[in-house]
Every structure is written in C-alpha cells, then in structure tokens.
Amino acid sequence: MIEGLSRSAARNIFFGGSAFFFLVFAGLTAHSHYYIVNVSTNQEGLTPSVIAGKHVWEKHSCINCHSLHGEGAYFAPEIGNVWTRYGGEENPDGARASLKGWIRAQPLGVPGRRQMPYFDLSEEELDNLIDFFRWADAMDTQGWPPNKAG
Amino acid sequence: MKYATQRVALPFFALALALFALQVTFGILAATVYVLPEFLVDYVPFHIMRMSHTNLLIVWLLIGFMGCTYYLLPEEAESEIHSPMIAYVQLAIFAVAGAGALVSYQFGIHEGREFLEQPLWSKILITVSFLMFLYNSSRTLLVGRKTAINSVLMLGLWLAAIFWLFAFYNPGNLGLDKLYWWWIVHIWVEGVWELIMASLLAYLLIKLTGVDREIIEKWLYVIIGLALFSGLLGTGHHYYWIGAPAYWQPIGSIFSTLEVAPFFAMVMFAFYMFWKGRRNHPNKSAMLWTLGSAAVAFFGAGVWGFMHTLSFVNYYTHGTQVTAAHGHLAFYGAYVMMVLAVITYAMPQLRGRQPYNQILNMWSFWVMTSAMCFMTFTLTFAGVVQTHLQRVMGINYMEVQQQLELFYYMRLGAGVFVAIAAVMFLVAIFGPAREELPEGMALTAR
Ligand code: HEM
Ligand code: HEM
Ligand SMILES: [Fe+2]
C-alpha cells in the first residue's frame, strides 16, 4: 500500500484526516457535555454539599485506593455504587449512619487485612461525602456495574 | 556527536533515570502492601505510594522526552540548540516541580484526581517549564532544517502541552470531570504521545539501519495518521460508563479496536527497516531496545488494549486488575522502552566513546522485559479471576481479593526483578565504560 503513496501525500492525508476526526470528536464531546448536564446526572441536585463532598474526596485522594465508576485504583472497593450497596435506596438514614460509622471506625486493625487510614473528618465533611456518593450513585451509567458488588 | 549543544540532553537523561529508579521503588512498596497489608501503614499509606509511583512515571517520561528532543533536534535541524541556558533553567524548574510534588505527597499535600495529584503550584511550574522547553526547541527548529521527524516530534510535544491545560479544569459535576479528564489521560497516551514515540522510532531507525529518509518519513506519516484517526474517537472506550450517551459503546468499540493499527504498523515498520537496512551499526543494544519497544508496545497497548476494549467485554473487566496489567505493559513498551532506547543510542556519543557495556545493557533489556511481561501475565490472571468472581458471580470485593493473593506475590517478585534490571541499566549507562562488544561484532565496530 505504501509504495504508491508519496511523502507529501501521506502528510496531507495526516493533517486533513486528523483535523476531521478532531472536529467529530470535539462535536460529540460537546453533545456528551450537554447530555451529562441535562440527562444523565441530576444538575439541580448538584448542591453545594455534593460539590463540597467531591472536594473532601479529592483532598484525601480516596481515588488512589478506591475506584469510582470503575476508574481509579484497584486496592479497595468501588464507591460509585456504595450507596446502593448500603441499602440507601430503601433506608437512606440507615445507610448514611452506617457509612459514617464505617469511615469513623477506620483503621479496623484486623491483622492481615488491608487497612483504610484514619481521616480526620468533621460531621459536616462526612455528610458532604455521603451526599456526593449518593449523587454519584444516581448518575445514569448505562447499567454499570453489573451487580451490587461493584 | 556532531553538535556541541546535544550535550544538553545529558542531565535530562540522568535525572529521568534517577526518577525511574524511584518510580520502581514506590511500585515495589505498593506491591508489598498488597501482600503484607500492615507494611508501613503508619508512615506511608498505600494511596501516597501509588500516587508517587504513577506521578514519577509521568514526570520522568516527560523529562526523558525533553532529553531525547534536545539530543536529536540539532542533528535533524542541522543547527545548535537555540539556548542551552534556557534548557538548564527549564530542567531545574521541572525538577523542583516534580520533586516538590513528590515530597509534598509524603506529608499528605496533594490534589485528588488520579495522575493529576500535583498541587496547583507544581502544575503551574510544570506548565512554565514545558513552555520554556517548547519555546527553546521550536526556535531551534524554525531556523533549521525541517524534517518529518523533527516536525512530528514538535507537533506531538505542542499538542501534549495543549491537552495538559485540561488539568486546570475540575468541574463539580463528576460526569464532566471524567469526560475532560480523559482528554488528558487518553489523548496523551493513545494520541499525541504516539506522535512522539513514532518520531523517536523513525529517528533511531534512520540512524541504526541507514534506510532512506524518504521511505522512513512516509511510514511516519502513515503511522501517526492511523494513530489520530483511531485514537481521538477511540477515547469513547472510556465513555461507556461515566454518564455519557450510549452511542459511545459502538463508536468507542470500533475506533479503539482500530487503535491497534498504528501499533501494528510500528512493529512492522521497525522489523521491516531492520531487515532492509544496510548499515551494521555497532550499537546493538540500542537496536535491541528499539525493536523491543515496537514489539512490546504492540502487545501491551495493541493486544492487551484490545482484550478489554469492546464495550460488552469492558462492562465486566472495567476497573479490575486486567486494567492494571494493560497499563503496565503498554506504558513500558511504548514509552519506557523508547526512552531507554534513545538513551542507549545517545550515551556513547554523549560520553565520546564507542558503544560500551553492551552485554550488561542487553541483560538489563531481557531481565526487565521478561519481568514486566511476567507482571502483566500474573495481573491478567488475577484480573480474569476477579472479573469472574466479582462481576459475574457478584461476590463482594474484599472476599474476592483474598482469592488473588498468590498473583500478588508473583507481581511483587516480578517487581524485584524489574528493580534489579533497572540497576543493571544504570550501571551499564553511567558506570565505567568497557568496550565489550557482542561476539563477532568487534570488527564492524571500528
Ligand atoms: C501506549 C499506549 C497505551 C497506554 C500507555 C495505555 C495505558 C492505559 C492505562 C494506564 C489505563 C488505566 C487508566 C486508569 O487509571 O483508569 C488504560 C485503560 C484502558 N486502555 Fe489503554 N493504554 C494504551 C493503549 C491502549 C489501546 C491501543 C487500547 C485499545 C486497543 C487501550 C484500551 C484501554 C481500555 C479499554 C482501558 C480502560 C480499562 C478499564 O475499563 O478499566 N489502551 N490504558
Ligand atoms: C517494580 C515494578 C513495579 C511494581 C511492583 C508496580 C506496582 C504497581 C502497583 C501496586 C500499582 C497500583 C495498582 C492498584 O491501584 O491496585 C501500580 C500502578 C501503576 N503502575 Fe506500576 N509497578 C511497577 C513498575 C511500573 C512500571 C515500569 C510502569 C510503567 C511502565 C508502571 C506503571 C504504572 C501505572 C500506569 C499504574 C496505574 C495503573 C492504572 O491506573 O491502571 N509501573 N503499579
Ligand atoms: Fe484509552
């Protein structure tokens, strides 16, 4: 295939084709942006508390042990559906209390078990975090994960 | 070495390799925690080790790319580097940004998105340093000869800088955050960095095989065309489950499957030129790293990437040890090995002697590559078992992890061999130079 092609033709195809595919990609990203804001996530529910929760998540870099919607590290359980896993749908207050209790109880110190560190979080920060988990869990992720185990 | 300012590359290579050694060290620490969970918990928690490991990787590869650029640019452009002073200052700024971030991590000071943990001041310094680098190298290119190799290299570097700017955008909506986060992470490794890799490969092949520039440069454009035509829309393989529309499932599956093509083209290109080449270059170890890089990139990125890229497969494997397996072999083959190939090629000239310590260098190649492959295999097995137990059977995460212990021991073992090989590489490159040539090569070298 390559013999019939001159170097300058190859270069022109590269520039033309890349520009074309970039524009298509940028257009689809713009549409996806619109879709995320208007369809798949709850933009009204994106309260200051949810955003504050995202900052708590980032401040302690939870992503470097856990995954969130399957992205991040693989050392600790998935968080994107933790709200569902703790029964948040049926019993929101119970799930909130158990999640807070779990985070506060760290490190468990069970010998031979992976440990989550102790993080010095205020009551408000814990609530923000849980609000963030709950908001993230409600995103339309095309049916992922396959089951509650995450 | 034809141009005096090519020397600028030397401190870049030295710093890059020092940080490589640190990267591997943090990898071993993190792998140790996987098998001995109490290891260092009160001093360096796992998340700090992991961000140190991945950030060091990115930082040393970028420093390596800059060194490669400063080394080949004068030869390609037939002109001295615009300002060696800017190069040294820019390296110092980058070193402060990288080392500063690394130290601050150990005190729990970091941001919180994967790979982008650098504190804001560090991100700004990285940007400043990189812009100085781009200014310096572009000025050199502008006054000099423009070849496909140096033009594509500079294009790749400029685009890498432009996409990096998304690191400063962190929307509160998690879906949007993820949408644009991949504009850096995916577009870098499966887009613009491929331009850098392909141009370095083309440069090494011209030097090592003596094949005509016309032919090599034509291949180069074909390869990078394949890379961007597939890689841009291929970003869709990360948009399946993050709140983006369902159309990414077919688009991402098809285009990311096509991403195998540039890697296949590179391995064909490398071996074809190798057989076609008339020149019997004495630097056999550089040739080995060059061919090895193309081959391992094809397996790590192409084969291991394809393995989990179709949406209906990724639905089950997403975010398991399969991903970790692929990430390791792809980064290693495409970028680590390519930078090590250029360093192996350039160092004899930089030190002003015939190729030296080649046997040791080749040992390092084989040990490191085998160990990285072994690590990839063992993580792949872990990932397949994990996928089945957790994603198909629905068994809880922590329970499943207990079933994987054996694989994690084997990963740690492989890591120790990678570290040994890295030390061998450092000794071969910086140690006392002995002109040991492979059997039968001694005559052609002189
Ligand atoms: C040199 C090129 C490549 C490098 C360095 C690379 C590296 C990586 C890394 C580090 C990740 C994990 C990102 C994270 O932390 O979430 C990843 C994910 C992924 N890569 Fe690649 N990759 C390359 C090429 C490819 C190619 C060519 C394909 C497809 C044919 C591919 C398919 C994938 C897929 C599907 C994922 C997502 C895995 C998941 O769902 O968890 N990669 N890659
Ligand atoms: C001594 C050798 C190494 C060991 C023991 C090691 C170990 C590890 C560990 C334990 C993790 C964290 C995985 C998790 O989150 O569960 C990791 C992540 C990672 N390492 Fe390594 N590593 C080594 C060498 C390397 C090398 C040479 C590279 C580059 C070629 C590399 C690139 C990465 C990347 C890109 C990630 C993030 C993966 C992802 O997000 O999917 N590592 N490594
Ligand atoms: Fe990707």
XYZ file of C-alpha atoms and ligand atoms in Angstrom:
683
model
C 0.000 0.000 0.000
C 2.768 2.344 0.950
C 4.714 2.226 -2.328
C 2.086 4.123 -4.292
C 1.997 6.953 -1.782
C 4.311 9.961 -1.812
C 5.596 11.539 1.373
C 3.746 14.789 0.853
C 0.515 12.974 0.058
C 0.930 10.999 3.285
C 1.453 14.244 5.182
C -1.617 15.884 3.705
C -3.782 12.899 4.482
C -2.498 13.007 8.043
C -3.338 16.668 8.566
C -6.686 16.564 6.793
C -7.822 13.360 8.446
C -6.711 14.380 11.920
C -8.493 17.712 11.651
C -11.631 15.913 10.520
C -11.568 13.357 13.322
C -10.753 16.019 15.873
C -13.791 18.036 14.854
C -16.049 14.997 15.040
C -14.629 14.116 18.437
C -14.988 17.666 19.741
C -18.579 17.806 18.468
C -19.527 14.536 20.139
C -17.828 15.664 23.351
C -19.864 18.864 23.286
C -23.009 16.810 22.882
C -21.931 14.481 25.678
C -21.342 17.509 27.893
C -24.881 18.644 27.189
C -26.179 15.123 27.790
C -24.381 14.754 31.121
C -25.653 18.083 32.389
C -29.234 17.633 31.185
C -29.939 13.940 31.038
C -27.647 11.549 32.867
C -26.885 13.497 36.039
C -29.061 15.438 38.416
C -27.893 19.005 37.833
C -30.424 20.522 40.281
C -29.327 18.009 42.879
C -25.705 19.104 42.457
C -25.889 21.077 45.696
C -23.018 22.907 47.405
C -22.873 19.963 49.765
C -22.333 17.458 46.915
C -19.584 19.646 45.481
C -18.026 20.026 48.917
C -18.165 16.240 49.199
C -16.275 15.905 45.943
C -13.604 18.171 47.410
C -13.338 16.086 50.550
C -12.956 13.028 48.309
C -10.193 14.791 46.396
C -8.475 16.327 49.408
C -7.793 12.880 50.824
C -7.159 11.321 47.423
C -9.539 8.439 48.061
C -9.180 7.652 44.337
C -5.685 6.270 44.927
C -7.119 3.259 46.763
C -10.739 3.094 45.577
C -12.348 3.191 42.160
C -15.256 5.496 41.337
C -17.386 4.282 38.434
C -14.542 1.883 37.713
C -11.779 4.482 37.492
C -9.004 4.981 39.977
C -7.077 2.399 41.954
C -7.924 -1.264 42.430
C -6.841 -1.641 46.045
C -10.200 -1.030 47.705
C -13.886 -1.398 46.833
C -15.879 0.522 44.231
C -17.519 3.680 45.592
C -19.763 4.609 42.658
C -22.494 2.246 43.897
C -21.659 2.189 47.603
C -24.924 3.984 48.368
C -26.901 1.164 46.782
C -24.702 -1.455 48.440
C -25.501 0.018 51.852
C -29.199 -0.055 51.108
C -29.521 3.701 50.597
C -32.483 3.238 48.284
C -34.646 1.542 50.883
C -33.308 3.216 54.002
C -31.385 6.450 53.389
C -30.934 7.331 57.046
C -29.660 3.898 57.917
C -27.212 3.891 55.016
C -25.924 7.329 55.937
C -25.371 6.302 59.536
C -23.621 3.060 58.598
C -21.345 4.733 56.062
C -20.346 7.412 58.537
C -19.791 4.825 61.210
C -17.625 2.769 58.888
C -15.408 5.696 57.916
C -15.030 6.763 61.545
C -14.118 3.252 62.652
C -11.003 3.127 60.449
C -8.468 1.684 60.727
C -10.095 -1.543 61.811
C -6.714 -3.080 62.534
C -7.792 -6.624 61.664
C -4.500 -8.500 61.247
C -3.679 -9.404 57.653
C -6.460 -7.247 56.226
C -5.979 -4.181 54.044
C -6.423 -1.077 56.110
C -8.129 2.157 55.337
C -6.367 5.035 57.105
C -7.982 7.255 59.697
C -9.094 10.584 58.225
C -9.900 13.477 60.495
C -13.302 14.438 59.081
C -15.873 16.709 60.699
C -19.536 15.760 60.905
C -20.220 18.206 58.072
C -17.480 16.786 55.862
C -18.838 13.299 56.401
C -22.300 14.464 55.383
C -20.876 16.175 52.297
C -19.077 12.966 51.338
C -22.192 10.854 51.690
C -24.175 13.398 49.655
C -21.535 13.105 46.960
C -21.692 9.294 46.996
C -25.443 9.403 46.770
C -25.384 11.879 43.896
C -22.757 9.847 42.006
C -24.706 6.636 42.543
C -27.761 8.221 40.911
C -25.882 9.003 37.666
C -27.098 7.077 34.634
C -24.054 4.895 33.951
C -25.638 2.722 31.266
C -26.267 -0.062 33.733
C -22.741 -0.352 35.097
C -21.683 -2.017 37.420
C -23.165 -5.420 36.596
C -24.119 -6.121 40.224
C -24.023 -4.741 43.744
C -20.509 -5.993 44.415
C -19.320 -3.108 42.189
C 28.197 13.882 18.398
C 28.110 16.467 15.646
C 26.698 19.418 17.551
C 28.085 20.675 20.853
C 24.688 21.581 22.278
C 23.473 17.994 22.061
C 25.208 17.705 25.430
C 22.219 19.451 26.944
C 20.473 16.086 26.846
C 22.817 14.525 29.396
C 21.395 16.000 32.639
C 17.885 15.281 31.348
C 18.750 11.618 30.874
C 20.460 11.424 34.245
C 17.520 12.927 36.097
C 14.998 10.851 34.158
C 16.779 7.626 35.079
C 17.118 8.610 38.726
C 13.378 9.213 38.878
C 12.768 5.911 37.076
C 14.641 4.169 39.878
C 12.427 5.947 42.424
C 9.289 5.080 40.477
C 10.164 1.397 40.581
C 10.933 1.672 44.300
C 7.485 3.082 45.052
C 5.959 0.378 42.844
C 7.630 -2.276 44.963
C 6.444 -0.621 48.168
C 2.867 -0.552 46.875
C 3.091 -4.154 45.690
C 4.383 -5.127 49.144
C 1.314 -3.602 50.795
C -0.806 -5.822 48.584
C 0.723 -8.911 50.206
C 1.564 -7.523 53.665
C -1.216 -5.026 54.401
C 0.399 -3.660 57.583
C 3.618 -2.737 55.776
C 4.454 0.936 56.534
C 0.772 1.794 57.186
C 1.612 4.371 59.810
C 4.273 6.063 57.708
C 3.361 5.940 54.023
C -0.192 4.800 53.304
C -0.954 2.961 50.064
C -2.540 5.937 48.315
C 0.600 8.025 48.817
C 2.814 5.240 47.456
C 0.581 4.838 44.471
C 0.431 8.492 43.523
C 4.203 8.738 43.989
C 4.634 5.732 41.699
C 2.402 6.985 38.885
C 3.477 10.625 39.080
C 7.151 9.706 38.988
C 6.422 7.676 35.867
C 4.830 10.622 34.064
C 7.455 13.100 35.239
C 10.453 11.013 34.258
C 8.972 10.144 30.878
C 8.391 13.841 30.166
C 11.947 14.684 31.220
C 13.100 11.800 29.048
C 11.149 13.122 26.050
C 12.728 16.542 26.539
C 16.185 14.994 26.687
C 15.501 12.989 23.519
C 14.315 16.173 21.814
C 17.408 18.154 22.773
C 19.574 15.291 21.609
C 18.086 14.722 18.170
C 16.988 18.234 17.296
C 20.413 19.672 16.402
C 21.157 16.689 14.158
C 17.797 16.806 12.460
C 17.585 20.581 12.192
C 21.315 20.892 11.430
C 21.522 23.725 13.882
C 22.622 24.180 17.506
C 20.008 24.382 20.294
C 18.684 27.932 20.496
C 19.724 28.391 24.125
C 21.362 25.746 26.336
C 20.849 28.148 29.245
C 17.060 28.035 28.854
C 17.291 24.258 28.709
C 19.118 24.020 32.030
C 16.855 26.542 33.759
C 13.780 24.819 32.414
C 15.066 21.464 33.654
C 15.715 22.927 37.096
C 12.155 24.285 37.254
C 10.736 20.942 36.180
C 12.867 19.138 38.755
C 11.642 21.472 41.513
C 8.032 20.974 40.421
C 8.350 17.186 40.277
C 10.482 16.666 43.363
C 8.451 19.243 45.278
C 5.234 17.430 44.467
C 6.772 14.102 45.482
C 7.922 15.467 48.835
C 4.615 17.177 49.498
C 2.775 13.888 48.894
C 4.678 12.306 51.739
C 3.123 14.964 54.007
C -0.356 14.390 52.646
C -0.387 17.534 50.494
C -1.880 16.756 47.117
C -4.853 17.235 44.874
C -7.247 14.431 44.315
C -7.685 13.330 40.728
C -5.787 10.272 39.550
C -2.446 11.158 37.869
C -3.179 14.884 38.407
C -2.364 14.962 42.117
C 0.293 17.681 41.786
C -0.538 20.721 43.958
C -1.510 23.791 41.941
C 1.891 25.484 42.279
C 3.535 22.360 40.919
C 1.146 22.225 37.958
C 1.945 25.860 37.196
C 5.704 25.280 37.366
C 5.344 22.241 35.111
C 3.475 24.391 32.605
C 6.054 27.180 32.757
C 8.942 24.772 32.327
C 7.270 22.980 29.456
C 6.513 26.252 27.676
C 10.160 27.287 28.038
C 11.127 23.934 26.588
C 8.727 24.366 23.674
C 9.998 27.886 23.020
C 13.598 26.720 23.039
C 13.084 23.723 20.818
C 10.705 25.478 18.417
C 13.190 28.326 17.959
C 15.808 25.741 17.091
C 13.504 24.085 14.594
C 12.415 27.357 12.995
C 15.916 28.410 11.986
C 16.928 24.902 10.969
C 16.060 22.142 8.550
C 12.516 20.857 8.911
C 12.283 17.106 8.528
C 9.250 14.939 9.069
C 10.913 13.586 12.190
C 11.509 16.862 13.965
C 8.226 18.370 12.770
C 6.151 15.434 14.000
C 8.064 15.367 17.269
C 7.429 19.060 17.869
C 3.795 18.699 16.885
C 3.384 15.886 19.409
C 5.040 17.929 22.146
C 2.947 21.027 21.452
C -0.259 19.030 21.426
C 0.721 17.314 24.671
C 1.119 20.765 26.243
C -2.227 21.969 24.907
C -4.173 18.964 26.182
C -2.387 19.251 29.545
C -4.275 22.505 30.097
C -7.383 20.448 30.908
C -5.579 19.596 34.162
C -6.594 23.059 35.383
C -10.291 22.409 34.778
C -12.052 20.484 37.504
C -15.844 20.799 37.242
C -18.024 19.955 40.230
C -20.125 17.584 38.137
C -18.358 14.229 38.354
C -19.528 13.204 34.876
C -17.998 16.304 33.304
C -14.864 15.894 35.394
C -14.391 12.412 33.940
C -15.311 13.496 30.407
C -12.464 16.022 30.273
C -10.012 14.131 32.472
C -9.722 11.635 29.626
C -8.909 14.467 27.262
C -5.553 14.498 29.013
C -5.008 10.911 30.016
C -6.265 9.083 26.936
C -5.384 11.713 24.321
C -1.851 11.752 25.684
C -1.018 8.059 25.670
C -3.192 6.965 22.760
C -2.848 10.097 20.672
C -0.217 12.771 20.858
C 2.421 10.760 22.717
C 2.227 8.269 19.873
C 3.469 11.071 17.618
C 6.448 11.430 19.939
C 7.036 7.678 20.077
C 6.760 7.252 16.304
C 9.170 10.084 15.547
C 11.732 8.767 18.030
C 11.346 5.343 16.465
C 11.833 6.793 12.985
C 14.927 8.696 14.123
C 16.506 5.605 15.659
C 15.731 3.518 12.591
C 17.374 6.027 10.250
C 20.462 6.107 12.450
C 20.688 2.410 13.162
C 19.657 0.870 9.839
C 20.660 3.517 7.321
C 17.419 3.113 5.377
C 16.441 6.071 3.181
C 14.880 9.006 4.931
C 12.211 9.314 2.220
C 10.861 5.828 2.993
C 11.066 6.182 6.756
C 9.329 9.540 6.785
C 6.494 8.304 4.640
C 5.889 5.479 7.085
C 5.988 8.005 9.884
C 3.074 9.976 8.441
C 1.088 6.812 7.825
C 1.622 5.684 11.421
C 0.665 8.952 13.045
C -2.327 9.238 10.728
C -3.509 5.827 11.906
C -2.874 6.918 15.495
C -5.004 10.056 15.414
C -7.741 8.780 13.103
C -8.388 5.934 15.542
C -7.224 7.416 18.845
C -9.384 10.541 19.011
C -12.732 8.790 18.697
C -11.172 5.813 20.483
C -11.459 7.936 23.645
C -15.001 6.594 23.555
C -13.782 3.377 25.237
C -13.617 5.431 28.457
C -17.042 6.980 27.954
C -19.077 3.794 28.267
C -19.998 4.010 31.951
C -19.412 7.551 33.169
C -22.737 9.147 32.331
C -22.012 9.835 28.655
C -24.506 8.803 25.932
C -24.862 5.173 24.844
C -23.567 5.873 21.330
C -20.030 5.728 22.715
C -20.417 1.964 23.047
C -20.314 1.289 19.279
C -18.102 4.282 18.454
C -15.613 3.570 21.229
C -15.533 -0.153 20.441
C -14.890 0.332 16.735
C -12.376 3.163 16.865
C -10.415 1.835 19.813
C -10.158 -1.503 18.022
C -8.611 0.433 15.156
C -6.085 1.833 17.640
C -4.285 -1.468 17.303
C -3.367 -0.458 13.733
C -0.709 2.195 14.482
C 0.980 -0.143 16.956
C 0.899 -2.950 14.423
C 2.263 -0.582 11.786
C 5.090 0.437 14.112
C 6.203 -3.106 14.787
C 6.027 -3.968 11.069
C 7.893 -0.788 10.230
C 10.637 -1.426 12.773
C 11.292 -5.013 11.708
C 10.951 -4.260 8.007
C 13.529 -1.481 8.217
C 15.745 -3.681 10.349
C 15.842 -6.381 7.643
C 16.100 -3.872 4.833
C 18.858 -1.881 6.483
C 22.332 -1.972 5.038
C 24.146 -0.341 7.911
C 25.640 -2.623 10.504
C 25.598 -0.184 13.373
C 27.846 -1.169 16.294
C 25.289 -0.121 18.921
C 23.484 -3.453 19.062
C 21.858 -2.773 22.398
C 20.173 0.379 21.051
C 18.808 -1.691 18.163
C 17.524 -4.260 20.649
C 15.660 -1.653 22.729
C 14.257 -0.074 19.567
C 12.851 -3.301 18.161
C 11.792 -4.372 21.643
C 9.877 -1.172 22.207
C 7.889 -1.513 18.999
C 7.144 -5.169 19.765
C 6.190 -4.783 23.422
C 4.105 -1.678 22.648
C 2.191 -3.764 20.144
C 1.470 -6.414 22.759
C 0.915 -4.099 25.727
C -1.134 -1.419 24.009
C -2.452 -3.300 20.991
C -3.163 -6.822 22.179
C -3.775 -6.141 25.878
C -5.695 -2.990 24.992
C -7.951 -4.802 22.552
C -8.560 -7.554 25.066
C -10.819 -5.319 27.204
C -11.818 -2.538 24.849
C -15.079 -3.823 23.353
C -17.929 -2.372 25.378
C -19.533 -5.719 26.143
C -16.210 -7.051 27.456
C -15.324 -3.847 29.265
C -18.684 -3.994 31.045
C -17.200 -6.864 33.068
C -13.489 -6.037 33.196
C -13.700 -2.262 33.772
C -11.546 -1.229 36.714
C -10.164 -4.659 37.587
C -6.601 -5.968 37.671
C -6.944 -6.501 33.915
C -6.676 -2.728 33.563
C -3.580 -2.643 35.758
C -1.994 -5.401 33.651
C -2.589 -3.497 30.440
C -1.471 -0.153 31.901
C 1.877 -1.623 32.896
C 2.820 -3.354 29.662
C 1.551 -0.539 27.443
C 3.435 2.203 29.274
C 6.508 0.041 29.483
C 6.637 -0.963 25.828
C 5.633 2.263 24.193
C 7.255 4.908 26.336
C 9.674 3.480 28.888
C 11.461 1.283 26.354
C 11.525 4.004 23.702
C 13.186 6.489 26.040
C 15.645 3.812 27.180
C 16.371 3.066 23.506
C 17.243 6.689 22.764
C 19.363 6.895 25.912
C 21.194 3.702 24.955
C 21.789 5.101 21.488
C 22.842 8.576 22.600
C 25.048 7.899 25.620
C 28.139 6.642 23.773
C 28.159 9.847 21.725
C 27.490 11.982 24.774
C 30.361 10.315 26.594
C 32.514 10.434 23.483
C 33.260 6.771 23.012
C 32.391 3.627 21.110
C 29.276 1.779 22.301
C 30.154 0.333 25.698
C 28.820 -2.120 28.289
C 26.557 -3.602 25.677
C 26.306 -7.065 27.157
C 25.187 -5.711 30.511
C 22.746 -3.384 28.784
C 21.244 -6.304 26.857
C 20.960 -8.335 30.057
C 19.051 -5.469 31.538
C 16.773 -5.459 28.488
C 15.947 -9.132 28.781
C 15.521 -9.211 32.541
C 13.403 -6.059 32.654
C 11.243 -7.025 29.712
C 10.665 -10.573 30.938
C 9.816 -9.322 34.399
C 7.364 -6.725 33.086
C 5.744 -9.401 30.915
C 5.521 -11.744 33.883
C 3.947 -8.990 35.965
C 1.444 -8.390 33.189
C 0.564 -12.073 32.898
C 0.097 -12.526 36.611
C -2.089 -9.401 36.869
C -4.073 -10.595 33.879
C -4.801 -13.897 35.596
C -5.721 -12.028 38.766
C -7.985 -9.786 36.714
C -9.756 -12.630 34.959
C -10.439 -14.423 38.237
C -11.574 -11.147 39.792
C -13.868 -10.409 36.856
C -15.487 -13.781 37.125
C -15.955 -13.859 40.889
C -16.908 -10.237 41.391
C -18.590 -9.141 38.189
C -20.212 -12.385 37.128
C -20.860 -14.184 40.418
C -21.386 -10.988 42.420
C -19.064 -11.916 45.301
C -18.025 -8.982 47.459
C -14.799 -7.139 46.602
C -12.761 -7.834 49.728
C -13.625 -11.526 49.684
C -12.542 -11.819 46.068
C -9.242 -10.101 46.796
C -8.340 -12.835 49.262
C -8.503 -15.323 46.408
C -5.897 -13.369 44.475
C -3.058 -13.382 46.989
C -0.845 -15.756 45.038
C -0.932 -13.491 41.997
C 0.037 -10.504 44.130
C 3.038 -12.380 45.487
C 4.114 -13.142 41.936
C 3.667 -9.497 40.930
C 5.908 -8.470 43.798
C 8.516 -10.999 42.716
C 8.414 -9.682 39.175
C 8.825 -6.156 40.544
C 12.034 -7.123 42.325
C 13.456 -8.336 39.022
C 12.442 -5.096 37.316
C 14.373 -3.237 40.009
C 17.450 -5.431 39.534
C 17.300 -4.828 35.798
C 16.931 -1.082 36.332
C 20.115 -1.089 38.415
C 21.864 -3.047 35.651
C 20.740 -0.439 33.162
C 22.036 2.407 35.319
C 25.396 0.691 35.744
C 25.630 -0.042 32.022
C 24.880 3.580 31.146
C 26.734 5.537 33.833
C 29.253 3.009 35.110
C 32.836 2.690 33.904
C 32.709 2.193 30.156
C 34.177 -1.039 28.947
C 34.081 -1.646 25.241
C 32.711 -5.134 25.411
C 31.180 -5.872 22.058
C 28.987 -8.806 21.255
C 30.827 -11.774 19.791
C 31.661 -11.199 16.125
C 30.807 -7.504 16.171
C 34.230 -6.339 17.218
C 35.440 -5.818 13.660
C 32.477 -3.928 12.268
C 32.624 -1.507 15.170
C 35.906 0.041 14.205
C 0.826 3.134 24.669
C -0.436 3.187 24.649
C -1.307 2.961 25.849
C -1.062 3.215 27.165
C 0.201 3.816 27.789
C -2.235 2.823 27.900
C -2.384 2.942 29.276
C -3.556 2.764 29.961
C -3.767 2.996 31.366
C -2.701 3.474 32.359
C -5.067 2.741 31.650
C -5.734 2.866 33.002
C -6.280 4.237 33.195
C -6.921 4.406 34.558
O -6.194 4.606 35.521
O -8.136 4.311 34.663
C -5.694 2.318 30.413
C -7.021 1.967 30.284
C -7.549 1.399 29.130
N -6.904 1.169 27.934
Fe -5.035 1.711 27.483
N -3.159 2.319 27.032
C -2.630 2.376 25.757
C -3.221 1.958 24.585
C -4.442 1.335 24.504
C -5.026 0.788 23.299
C -4.366 0.833 21.934
C -6.236 0.276 23.642
C -7.252 -0.436 22.805
C -6.991 -1.176 21.790
C -6.412 0.520 25.068
C -7.543 0.176 25.776
C -7.784 0.560 27.078
C -9.065 0.404 27.747
C -10.322 -0.226 27.174
C -8.924 0.939 29.026
C -9.984 1.036 30.123
C -9.868 -0.099 31.078
C -10.995 -0.088 32.084
O -12.145 -0.022 31.660
O -10.735 -0.175 33.279
N -5.302 1.147 25.554
N -4.749 2.331 29.401
C 8.875 -2.820 40.197
C 7.987 -2.768 39.280
C 6.584 -2.288 39.548
C 5.702 -2.630 40.541
C 5.928 -3.616 41.659
C 4.491 -1.868 40.328
C 3.384 -1.892 41.154
C 2.245 -1.124 40.992
C 1.117 -1.091 41.886
C 0.973 -1.918 43.166
C 0.194 -0.233 41.382
C -1.177 0.112 41.981
C -2.241 -0.768 41.400
C -3.575 -0.558 42.096
O -4.116 0.535 42.090
O -4.109 -1.508 42.644
C 0.746 0.289 40.155
C 0.102 1.185 39.327
C 0.627 1.642 38.118
N 1.924 1.415 37.649
Fe 3.278 0.160 38.431
N 4.660 -1.118 39.206
C 5.929 -1.349 38.712
C 6.501 -0.799 37.605
C 5.853 0.039 36.747
C 6.398 0.481 35.512
C 7.791 0.138 34.952
C 5.437 1.249 34.939
C 5.472 1.927 33.606
C 5.776 1.282 32.584
C 4.305 1.301 35.829
C 3.127 1.995 35.584
C 2.020 2.005 36.405
C 0.760 2.643 36.067
C 0.451 3.402 34.776
C -0.105 2.427 37.146
C -1.564 2.887 37.242
C -2.363 1.761 36.612
C -3.802 2.071 36.357
O -4.314 3.108 36.803
O -4.437 1.241 35.696
N 4.595 0.552 36.928
N 1.992 -0.271 39.958
Fe -7.695 4.852 26.264
